Short mmCIF file of C-alpha atoms (C1' of nucleotides) in Angstrom, two decimals:
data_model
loop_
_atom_site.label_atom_id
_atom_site.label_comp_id
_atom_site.label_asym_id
_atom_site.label_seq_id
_atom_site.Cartn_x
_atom_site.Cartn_y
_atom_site.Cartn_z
CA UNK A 1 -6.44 -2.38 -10.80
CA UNK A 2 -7.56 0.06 -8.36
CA UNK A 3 -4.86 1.91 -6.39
CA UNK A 4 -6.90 3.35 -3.52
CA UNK A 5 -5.73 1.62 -0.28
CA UNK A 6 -9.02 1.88 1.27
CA UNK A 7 -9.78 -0.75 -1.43
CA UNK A 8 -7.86 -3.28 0.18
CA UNK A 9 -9.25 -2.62 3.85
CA UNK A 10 -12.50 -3.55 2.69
CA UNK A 11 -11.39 -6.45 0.23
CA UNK A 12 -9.12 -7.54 3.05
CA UNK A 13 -12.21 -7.41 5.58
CA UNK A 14 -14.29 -9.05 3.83
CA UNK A 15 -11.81 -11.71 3.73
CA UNK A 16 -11.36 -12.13 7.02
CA UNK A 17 -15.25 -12.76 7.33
CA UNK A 18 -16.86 -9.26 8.16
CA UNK A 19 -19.94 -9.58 5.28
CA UNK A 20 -21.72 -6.31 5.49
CA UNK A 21 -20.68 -2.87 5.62
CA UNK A 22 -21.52 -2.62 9.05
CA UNK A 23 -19.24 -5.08 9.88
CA UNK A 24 -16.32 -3.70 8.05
CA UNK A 25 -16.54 -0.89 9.41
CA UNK A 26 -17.41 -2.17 13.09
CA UNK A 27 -14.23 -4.71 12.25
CA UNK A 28 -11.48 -1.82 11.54
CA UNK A 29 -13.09 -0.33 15.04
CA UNK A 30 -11.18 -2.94 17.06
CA UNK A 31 -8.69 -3.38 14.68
CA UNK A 32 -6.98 -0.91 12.01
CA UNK A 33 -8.46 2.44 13.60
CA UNK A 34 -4.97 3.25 14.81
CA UNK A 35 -3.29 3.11 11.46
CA UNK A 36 -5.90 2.98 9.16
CA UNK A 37 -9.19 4.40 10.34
CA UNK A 38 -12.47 4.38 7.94
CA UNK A 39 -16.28 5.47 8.34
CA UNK A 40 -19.22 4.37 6.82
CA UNK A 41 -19.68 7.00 4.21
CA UNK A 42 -16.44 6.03 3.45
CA UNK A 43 -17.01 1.66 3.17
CA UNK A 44 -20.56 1.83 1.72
CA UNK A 45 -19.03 4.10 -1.85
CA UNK A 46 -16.17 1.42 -2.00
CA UNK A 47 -18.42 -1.80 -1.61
CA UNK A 48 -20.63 -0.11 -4.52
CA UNK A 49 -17.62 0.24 -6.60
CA UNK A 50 -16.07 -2.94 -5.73
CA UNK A 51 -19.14 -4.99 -6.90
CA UNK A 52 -18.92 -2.36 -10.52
CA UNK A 53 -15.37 -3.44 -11.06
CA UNK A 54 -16.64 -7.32 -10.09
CA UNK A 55 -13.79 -7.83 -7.05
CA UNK A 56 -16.53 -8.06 -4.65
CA UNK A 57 -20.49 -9.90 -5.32
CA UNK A 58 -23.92 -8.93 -3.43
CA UNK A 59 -26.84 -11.01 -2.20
CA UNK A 60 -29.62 -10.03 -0.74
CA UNK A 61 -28.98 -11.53 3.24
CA UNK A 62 -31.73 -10.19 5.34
CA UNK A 63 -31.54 -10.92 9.47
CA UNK A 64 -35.78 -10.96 9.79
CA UNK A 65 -37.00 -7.86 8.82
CA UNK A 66 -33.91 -5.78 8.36
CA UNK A 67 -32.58 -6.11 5.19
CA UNK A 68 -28.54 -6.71 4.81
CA UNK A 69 -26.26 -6.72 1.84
CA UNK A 70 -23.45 -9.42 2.49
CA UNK A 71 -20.72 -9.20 0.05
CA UNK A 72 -17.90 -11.74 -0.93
CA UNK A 73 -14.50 -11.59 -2.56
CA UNK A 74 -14.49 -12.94 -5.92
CA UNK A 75 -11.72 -14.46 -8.08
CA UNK A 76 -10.42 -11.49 -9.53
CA UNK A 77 -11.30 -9.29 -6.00
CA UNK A 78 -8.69 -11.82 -4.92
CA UNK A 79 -6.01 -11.85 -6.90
CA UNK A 80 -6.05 -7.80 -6.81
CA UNK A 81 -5.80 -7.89 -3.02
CA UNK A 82 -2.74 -10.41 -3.50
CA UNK A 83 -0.85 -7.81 -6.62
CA UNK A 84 -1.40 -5.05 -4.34
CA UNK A 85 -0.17 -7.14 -0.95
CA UNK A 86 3.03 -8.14 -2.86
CA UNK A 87 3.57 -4.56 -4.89
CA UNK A 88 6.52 -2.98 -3.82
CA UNK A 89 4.82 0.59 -4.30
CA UNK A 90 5.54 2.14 -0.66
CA UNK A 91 3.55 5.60 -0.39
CA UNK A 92 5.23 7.59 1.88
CA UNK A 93 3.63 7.23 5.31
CA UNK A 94 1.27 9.65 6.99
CA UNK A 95 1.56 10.16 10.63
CA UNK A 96 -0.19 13.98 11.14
CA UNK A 97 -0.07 13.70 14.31
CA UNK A 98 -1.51 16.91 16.06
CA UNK A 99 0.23 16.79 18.98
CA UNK A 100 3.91 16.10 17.48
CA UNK A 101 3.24 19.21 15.58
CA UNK A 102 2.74 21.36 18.89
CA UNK A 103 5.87 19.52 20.01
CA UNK A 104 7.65 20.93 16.87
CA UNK A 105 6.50 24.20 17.68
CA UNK A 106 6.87 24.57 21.55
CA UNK A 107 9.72 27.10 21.90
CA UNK A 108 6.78 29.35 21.32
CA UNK A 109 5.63 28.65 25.20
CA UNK A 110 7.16 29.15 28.50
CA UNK A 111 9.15 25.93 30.02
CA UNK A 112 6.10 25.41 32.54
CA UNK A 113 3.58 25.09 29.47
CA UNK A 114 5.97 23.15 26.95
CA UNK A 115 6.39 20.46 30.41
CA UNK A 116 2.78 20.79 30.69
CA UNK A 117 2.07 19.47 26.70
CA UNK A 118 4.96 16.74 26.88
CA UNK A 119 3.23 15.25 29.49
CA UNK A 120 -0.24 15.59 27.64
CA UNK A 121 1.73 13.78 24.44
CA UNK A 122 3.04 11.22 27.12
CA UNK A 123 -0.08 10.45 28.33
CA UNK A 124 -2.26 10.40 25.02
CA UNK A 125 0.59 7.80 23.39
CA UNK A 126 0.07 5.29 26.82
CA UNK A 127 -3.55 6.25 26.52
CA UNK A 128 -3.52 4.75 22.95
CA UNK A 129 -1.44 1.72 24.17
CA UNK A 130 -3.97 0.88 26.82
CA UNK A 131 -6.36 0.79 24.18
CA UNK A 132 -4.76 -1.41 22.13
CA UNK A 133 -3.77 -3.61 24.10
CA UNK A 134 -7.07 -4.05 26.25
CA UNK A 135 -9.32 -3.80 23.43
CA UNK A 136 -7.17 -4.73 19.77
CA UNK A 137 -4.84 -7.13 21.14
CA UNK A 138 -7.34 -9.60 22.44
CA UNK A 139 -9.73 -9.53 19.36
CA UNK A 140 -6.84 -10.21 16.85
CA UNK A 141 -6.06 -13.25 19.45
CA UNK A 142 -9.09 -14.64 19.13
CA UNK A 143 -8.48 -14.93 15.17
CA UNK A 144 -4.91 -15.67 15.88
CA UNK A 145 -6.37 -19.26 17.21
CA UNK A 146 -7.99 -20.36 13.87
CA UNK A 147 -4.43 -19.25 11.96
CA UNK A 148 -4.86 -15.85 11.07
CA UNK A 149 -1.87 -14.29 13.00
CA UNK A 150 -1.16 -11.18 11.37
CA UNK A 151 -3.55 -9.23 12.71
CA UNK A 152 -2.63 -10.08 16.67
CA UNK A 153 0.85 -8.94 15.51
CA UNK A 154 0.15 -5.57 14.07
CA UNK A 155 -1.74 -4.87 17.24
CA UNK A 156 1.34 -5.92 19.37
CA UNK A 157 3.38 -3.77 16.72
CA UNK A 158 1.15 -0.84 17.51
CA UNK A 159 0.87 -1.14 21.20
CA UNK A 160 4.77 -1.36 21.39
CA UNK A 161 5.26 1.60 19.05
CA UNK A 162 2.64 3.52 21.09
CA UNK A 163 4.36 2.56 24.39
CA UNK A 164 7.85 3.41 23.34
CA UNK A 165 6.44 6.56 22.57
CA UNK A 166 5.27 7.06 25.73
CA UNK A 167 8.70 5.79 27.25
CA UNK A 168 10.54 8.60 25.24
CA UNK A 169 8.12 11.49 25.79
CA UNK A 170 7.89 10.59 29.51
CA UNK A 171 11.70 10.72 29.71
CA UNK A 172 12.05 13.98 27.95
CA UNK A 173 9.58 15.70 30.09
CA UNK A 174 11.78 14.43 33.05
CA UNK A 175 14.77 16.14 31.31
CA UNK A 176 12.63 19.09 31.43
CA UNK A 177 11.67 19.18 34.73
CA UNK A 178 15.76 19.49 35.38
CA UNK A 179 17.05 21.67 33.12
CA UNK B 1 -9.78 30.89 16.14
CA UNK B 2 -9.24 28.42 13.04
CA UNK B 3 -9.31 24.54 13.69
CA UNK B 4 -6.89 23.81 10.86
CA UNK B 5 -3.91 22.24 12.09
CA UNK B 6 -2.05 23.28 9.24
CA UNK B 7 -3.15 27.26 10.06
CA UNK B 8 -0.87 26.56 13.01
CA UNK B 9 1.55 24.85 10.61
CA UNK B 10 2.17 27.64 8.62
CA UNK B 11 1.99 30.20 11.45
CA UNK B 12 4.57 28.48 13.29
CA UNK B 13 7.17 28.07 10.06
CA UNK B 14 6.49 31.78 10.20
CA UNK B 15 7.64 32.33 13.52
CA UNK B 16 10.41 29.99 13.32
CA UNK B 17 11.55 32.28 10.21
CA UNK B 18 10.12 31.06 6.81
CA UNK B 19 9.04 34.36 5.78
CA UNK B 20 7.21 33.28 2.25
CA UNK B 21 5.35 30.43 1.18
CA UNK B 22 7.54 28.73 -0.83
CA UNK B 23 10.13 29.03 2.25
CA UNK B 24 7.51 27.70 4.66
CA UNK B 25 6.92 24.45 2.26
CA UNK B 26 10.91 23.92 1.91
CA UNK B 27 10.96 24.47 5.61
CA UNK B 28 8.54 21.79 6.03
CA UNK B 29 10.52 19.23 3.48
CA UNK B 30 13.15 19.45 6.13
CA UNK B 31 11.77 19.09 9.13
CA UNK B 32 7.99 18.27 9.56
CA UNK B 33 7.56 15.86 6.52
CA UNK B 34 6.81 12.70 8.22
CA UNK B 35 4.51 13.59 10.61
CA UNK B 36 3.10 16.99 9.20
CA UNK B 37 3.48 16.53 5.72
CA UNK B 38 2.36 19.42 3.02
CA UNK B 39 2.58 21.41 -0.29
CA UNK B 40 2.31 24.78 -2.40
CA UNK B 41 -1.22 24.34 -2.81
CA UNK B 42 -2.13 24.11 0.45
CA UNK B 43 0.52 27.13 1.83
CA UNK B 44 -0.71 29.61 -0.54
CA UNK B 45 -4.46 29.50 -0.34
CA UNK B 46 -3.41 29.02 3.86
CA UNK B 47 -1.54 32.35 4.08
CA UNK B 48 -4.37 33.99 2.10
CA UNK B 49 -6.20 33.12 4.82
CA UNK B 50 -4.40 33.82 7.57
CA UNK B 51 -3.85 37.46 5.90
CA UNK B 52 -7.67 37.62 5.96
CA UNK B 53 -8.33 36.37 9.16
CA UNK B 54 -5.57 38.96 10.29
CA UNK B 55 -3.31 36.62 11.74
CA UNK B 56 -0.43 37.82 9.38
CA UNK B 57 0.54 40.72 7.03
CA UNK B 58 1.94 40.56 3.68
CA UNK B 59 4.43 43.06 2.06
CA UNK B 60 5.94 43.02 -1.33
CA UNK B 61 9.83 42.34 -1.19
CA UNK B 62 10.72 41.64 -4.41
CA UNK B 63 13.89 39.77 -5.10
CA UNK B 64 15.71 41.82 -8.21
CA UNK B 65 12.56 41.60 -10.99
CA UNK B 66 11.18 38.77 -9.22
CA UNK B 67 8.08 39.45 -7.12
CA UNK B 68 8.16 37.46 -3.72
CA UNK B 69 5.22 37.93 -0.80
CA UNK B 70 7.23 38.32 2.48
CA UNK B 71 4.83 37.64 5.68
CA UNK B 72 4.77 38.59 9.09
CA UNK B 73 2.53 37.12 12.33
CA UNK B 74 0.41 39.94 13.79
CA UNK B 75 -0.41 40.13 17.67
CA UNK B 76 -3.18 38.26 16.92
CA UNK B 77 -1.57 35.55 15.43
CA UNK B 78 1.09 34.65 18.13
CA UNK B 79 -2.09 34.61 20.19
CA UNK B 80 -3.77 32.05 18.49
CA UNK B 81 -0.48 29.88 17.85
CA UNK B 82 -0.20 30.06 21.82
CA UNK B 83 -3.59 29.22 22.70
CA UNK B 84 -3.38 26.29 19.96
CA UNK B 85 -0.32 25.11 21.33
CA UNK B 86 -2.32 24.99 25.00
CA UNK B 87 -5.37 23.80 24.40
CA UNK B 88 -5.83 20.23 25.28
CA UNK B 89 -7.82 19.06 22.49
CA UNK B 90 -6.56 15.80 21.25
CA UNK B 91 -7.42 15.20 17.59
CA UNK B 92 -7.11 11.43 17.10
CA UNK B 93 -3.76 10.65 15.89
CA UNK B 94 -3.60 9.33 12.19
CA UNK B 95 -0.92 6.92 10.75
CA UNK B 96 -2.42 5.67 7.55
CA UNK B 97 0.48 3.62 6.79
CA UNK B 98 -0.34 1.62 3.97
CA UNK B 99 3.27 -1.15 5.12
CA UNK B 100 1.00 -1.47 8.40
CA UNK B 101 -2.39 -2.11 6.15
CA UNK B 102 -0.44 -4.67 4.15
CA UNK B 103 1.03 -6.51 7.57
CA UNK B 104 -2.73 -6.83 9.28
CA UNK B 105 -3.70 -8.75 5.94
CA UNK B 106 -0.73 -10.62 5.49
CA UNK B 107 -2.54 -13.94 6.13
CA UNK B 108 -3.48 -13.85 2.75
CA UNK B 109 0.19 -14.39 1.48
CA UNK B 110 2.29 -17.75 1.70
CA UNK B 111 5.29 -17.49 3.59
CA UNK B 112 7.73 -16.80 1.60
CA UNK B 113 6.20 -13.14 0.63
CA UNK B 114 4.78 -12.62 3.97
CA UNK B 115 8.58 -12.57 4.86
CA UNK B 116 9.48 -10.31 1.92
CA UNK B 117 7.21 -8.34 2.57
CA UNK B 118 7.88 -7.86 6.59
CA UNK B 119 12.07 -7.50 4.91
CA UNK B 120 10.17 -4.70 2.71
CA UNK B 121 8.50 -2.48 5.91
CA UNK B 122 11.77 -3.01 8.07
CA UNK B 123 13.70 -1.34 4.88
CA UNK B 124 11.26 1.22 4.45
CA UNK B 125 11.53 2.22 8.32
CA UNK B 126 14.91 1.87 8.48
CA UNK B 127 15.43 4.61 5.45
CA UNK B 128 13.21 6.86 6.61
CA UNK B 129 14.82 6.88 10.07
CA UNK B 130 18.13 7.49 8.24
CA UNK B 131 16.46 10.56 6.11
CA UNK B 132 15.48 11.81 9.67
CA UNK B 133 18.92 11.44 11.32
CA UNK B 134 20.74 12.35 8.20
CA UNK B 135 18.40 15.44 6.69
CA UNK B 136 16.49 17.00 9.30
CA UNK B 137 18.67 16.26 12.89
CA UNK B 138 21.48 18.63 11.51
CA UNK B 139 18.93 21.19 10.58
CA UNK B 140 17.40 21.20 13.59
CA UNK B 141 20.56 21.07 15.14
CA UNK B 142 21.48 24.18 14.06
CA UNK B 143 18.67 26.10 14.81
CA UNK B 144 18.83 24.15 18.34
CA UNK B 145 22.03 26.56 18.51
CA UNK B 146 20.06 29.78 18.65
CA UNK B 147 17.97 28.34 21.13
CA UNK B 148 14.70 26.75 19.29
CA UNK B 149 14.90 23.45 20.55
CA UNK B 150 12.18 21.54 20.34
CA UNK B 151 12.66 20.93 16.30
CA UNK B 152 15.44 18.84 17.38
CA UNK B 153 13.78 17.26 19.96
CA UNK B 154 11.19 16.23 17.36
CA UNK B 155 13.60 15.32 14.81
CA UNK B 156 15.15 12.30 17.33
CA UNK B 157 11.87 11.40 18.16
CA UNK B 158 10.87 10.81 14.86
CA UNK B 159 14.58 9.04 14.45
CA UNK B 160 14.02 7.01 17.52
CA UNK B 161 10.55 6.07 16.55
CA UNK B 162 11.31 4.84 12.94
CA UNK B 163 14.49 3.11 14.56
CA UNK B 164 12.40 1.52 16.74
CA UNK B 165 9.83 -0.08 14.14
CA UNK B 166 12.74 -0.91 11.82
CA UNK B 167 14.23 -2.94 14.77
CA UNK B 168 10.99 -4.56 15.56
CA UNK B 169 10.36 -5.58 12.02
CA UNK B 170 13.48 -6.93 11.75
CA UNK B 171 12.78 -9.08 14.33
CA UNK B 172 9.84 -9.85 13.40
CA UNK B 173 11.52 -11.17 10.17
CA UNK B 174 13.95 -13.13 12.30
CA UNK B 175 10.75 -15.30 14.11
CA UNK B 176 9.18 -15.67 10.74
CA UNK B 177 11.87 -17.44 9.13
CA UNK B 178 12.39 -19.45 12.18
CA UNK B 179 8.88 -20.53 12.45
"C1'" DT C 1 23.18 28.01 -22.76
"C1'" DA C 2 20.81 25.08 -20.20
"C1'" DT C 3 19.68 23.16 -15.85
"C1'" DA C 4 18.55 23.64 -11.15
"C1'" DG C 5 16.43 26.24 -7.96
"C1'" DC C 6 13.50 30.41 -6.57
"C1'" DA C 7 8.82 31.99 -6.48
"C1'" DT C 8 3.67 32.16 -6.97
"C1'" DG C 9 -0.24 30.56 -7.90
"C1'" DT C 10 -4.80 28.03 -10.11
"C1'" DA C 11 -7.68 24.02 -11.65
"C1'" DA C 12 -9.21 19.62 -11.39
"C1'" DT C 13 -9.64 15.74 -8.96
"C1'" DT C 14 -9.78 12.55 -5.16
"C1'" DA C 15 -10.26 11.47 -0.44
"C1'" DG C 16 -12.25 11.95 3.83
"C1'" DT C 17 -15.39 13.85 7.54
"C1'" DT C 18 -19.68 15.30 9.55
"C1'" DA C 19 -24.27 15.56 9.56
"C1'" DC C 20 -28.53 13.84 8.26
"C1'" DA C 21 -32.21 10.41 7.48
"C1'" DT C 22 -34.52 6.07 8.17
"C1'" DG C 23 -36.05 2.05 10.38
"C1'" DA C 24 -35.63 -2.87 12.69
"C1'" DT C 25 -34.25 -5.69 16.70
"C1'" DT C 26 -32.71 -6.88 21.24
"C1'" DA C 27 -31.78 -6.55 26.02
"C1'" DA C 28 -32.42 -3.98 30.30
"C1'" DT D 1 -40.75 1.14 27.00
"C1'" DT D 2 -36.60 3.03 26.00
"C1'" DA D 3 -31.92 2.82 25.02
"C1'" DA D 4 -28.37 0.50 22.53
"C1'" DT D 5 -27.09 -1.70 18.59
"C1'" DC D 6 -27.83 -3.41 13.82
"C1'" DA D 7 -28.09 -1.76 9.21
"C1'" DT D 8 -27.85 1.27 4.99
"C1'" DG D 9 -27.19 4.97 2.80
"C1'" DT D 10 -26.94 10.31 0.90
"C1'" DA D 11 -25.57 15.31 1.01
"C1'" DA D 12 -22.68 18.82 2.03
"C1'" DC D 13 -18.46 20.09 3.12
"C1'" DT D 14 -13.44 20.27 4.03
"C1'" DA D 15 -8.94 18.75 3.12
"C1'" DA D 16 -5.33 17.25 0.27
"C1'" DT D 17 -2.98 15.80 -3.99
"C1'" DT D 18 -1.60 16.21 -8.73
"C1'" DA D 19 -1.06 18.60 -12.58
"C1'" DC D 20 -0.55 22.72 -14.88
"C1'" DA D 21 1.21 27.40 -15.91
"C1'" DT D 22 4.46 31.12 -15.65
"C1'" DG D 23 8.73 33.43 -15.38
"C1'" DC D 24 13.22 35.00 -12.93
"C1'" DT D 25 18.15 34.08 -11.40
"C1'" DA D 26 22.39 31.89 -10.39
"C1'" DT D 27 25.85 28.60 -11.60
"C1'" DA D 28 28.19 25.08 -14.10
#
DNA sequence: TATAGCATGTAATTAGTTACATGATTAA
DNA sequence: TTAATCATGTAACTAATTACATGCTATA
């Protein structure tokens, strides 16, 4: 079983009906790129392997013209994406986030600058909410109609996460501005 | 100037007083782990580097018979940690939390382990805010005493953040068995 | 006397990004 | 007719992890 998790973003996409690579890709766009970004030299590689290790099968799908590879989940495709959904293995989370690093390291600048980059971190976090919310949020609740919920409530899980990041940065930099 | 975040990782460990590389990856362990995560093999080959560049100098100082590289930021180097910590470039945050992966795709579960596994993230949120508030807060408090602050700051961020998430999974896990 | 921690690194591998290359189709 | 979008990939590079290798020192 293959332990890469970008092998379950593109098992899992596929799933929820994006059949090219294109639209995998496209899909975590306006839906995982906060959490889980990817890239196309990244989601062609895995398809290829995928249809090797027989999770995932090709056919030839051309749209006029243009030729198109749409994949599907097989059998065994799907009972690896549910093992690996209901494995316990936690990797430790990854946040590298640039900007909580300069935070870490601030008492290098003079109180006008470290104000100055709390309020930058402030407003990138409700920049990243806005996003979500006006352009994540109302995709996933388009497929929350026909019954697929979960990804309308990772998107309100993000945009809440993102916000109350922005609450707590936007607070601090009001502490600053009176000490 | 290097683009690296992690140049300005290990420069700023230095300045905070992590005078060797094994210091500056301990240092790290307990207090930039969850969002700036990192290791021996990337520290060494980084200070090499950075000695290159001229952004620190090395000097033997040799423990007793054991051999130890002590390293110091040069003029240059606070220079570039400052204009680092300035510059408004905004690399695009990354979580890559595999929980969060596993929550978007959930759908594919029945209930019952969509609900474990919501139980599972809250857990796994929960203990790392508790790592936070119980390994690196007191550190950082303590260095918050000589005046470097901000470590502290970050440290209840990052304790605030993860307490947040827990609380909204656990919620979460509430409305799921309700529904 | 042996285990944990201090200390420094290299090698091999895997993962991920950026840039490049090509060409069809559709809507303004 | 031209710009945007659909569509598929490779090549080169950079970053990061895991495993390996070595040896000293303090303490239980």
């Amino acid at each position: 079983m293959p332990v890469r998790s970008s092998t379950y973003l593109v098992l899992g996409m596929l799933r929820l009906g994006a059949s090219s690579g294109y639209a995998i890709k496209k899909a975590a766009d306006v839906s995982t790129r906060f959490f889980w970004a990817t890239s196309f030299a990244q989601v062609y590689p895995e398809l290829a392997r995928l249809e090797r290790e027989r999770l995932v099968t090709r056919r030839d799908e051309p749209r006029g013209a243009r030729r198109r590879s749409a994949y599907q989940v097989t059998g065994d495709g799907e009972r690896a994406l549910l093992a690996w959904l209901r494995s316990p293995r936690q990797a430790p989370p990854q946040f590298r986030v640039e900007g909580i690093l300069r935070l870490f390291l601030a008492d290098a600048l003079p109180a006008e600058d470290q104000r100055a980059l709390v309020r930058r971190l402030a407003d990138q976090a409700r920049g990243i909410e806005d996003q979500i919310r006006g352009e994540i949020v109302p995709v996933a609740e388009e497929l929350a109609r026909s019954g697929t919920r979960f990804p309308a409530i990772t998107a309100r899980f993000g945009a809440d996460l993102f916000g109350f990041g922005a609450d707590w940065l936007e607070r601090l930099e009001g502490e600053l501005a009176c000490g």
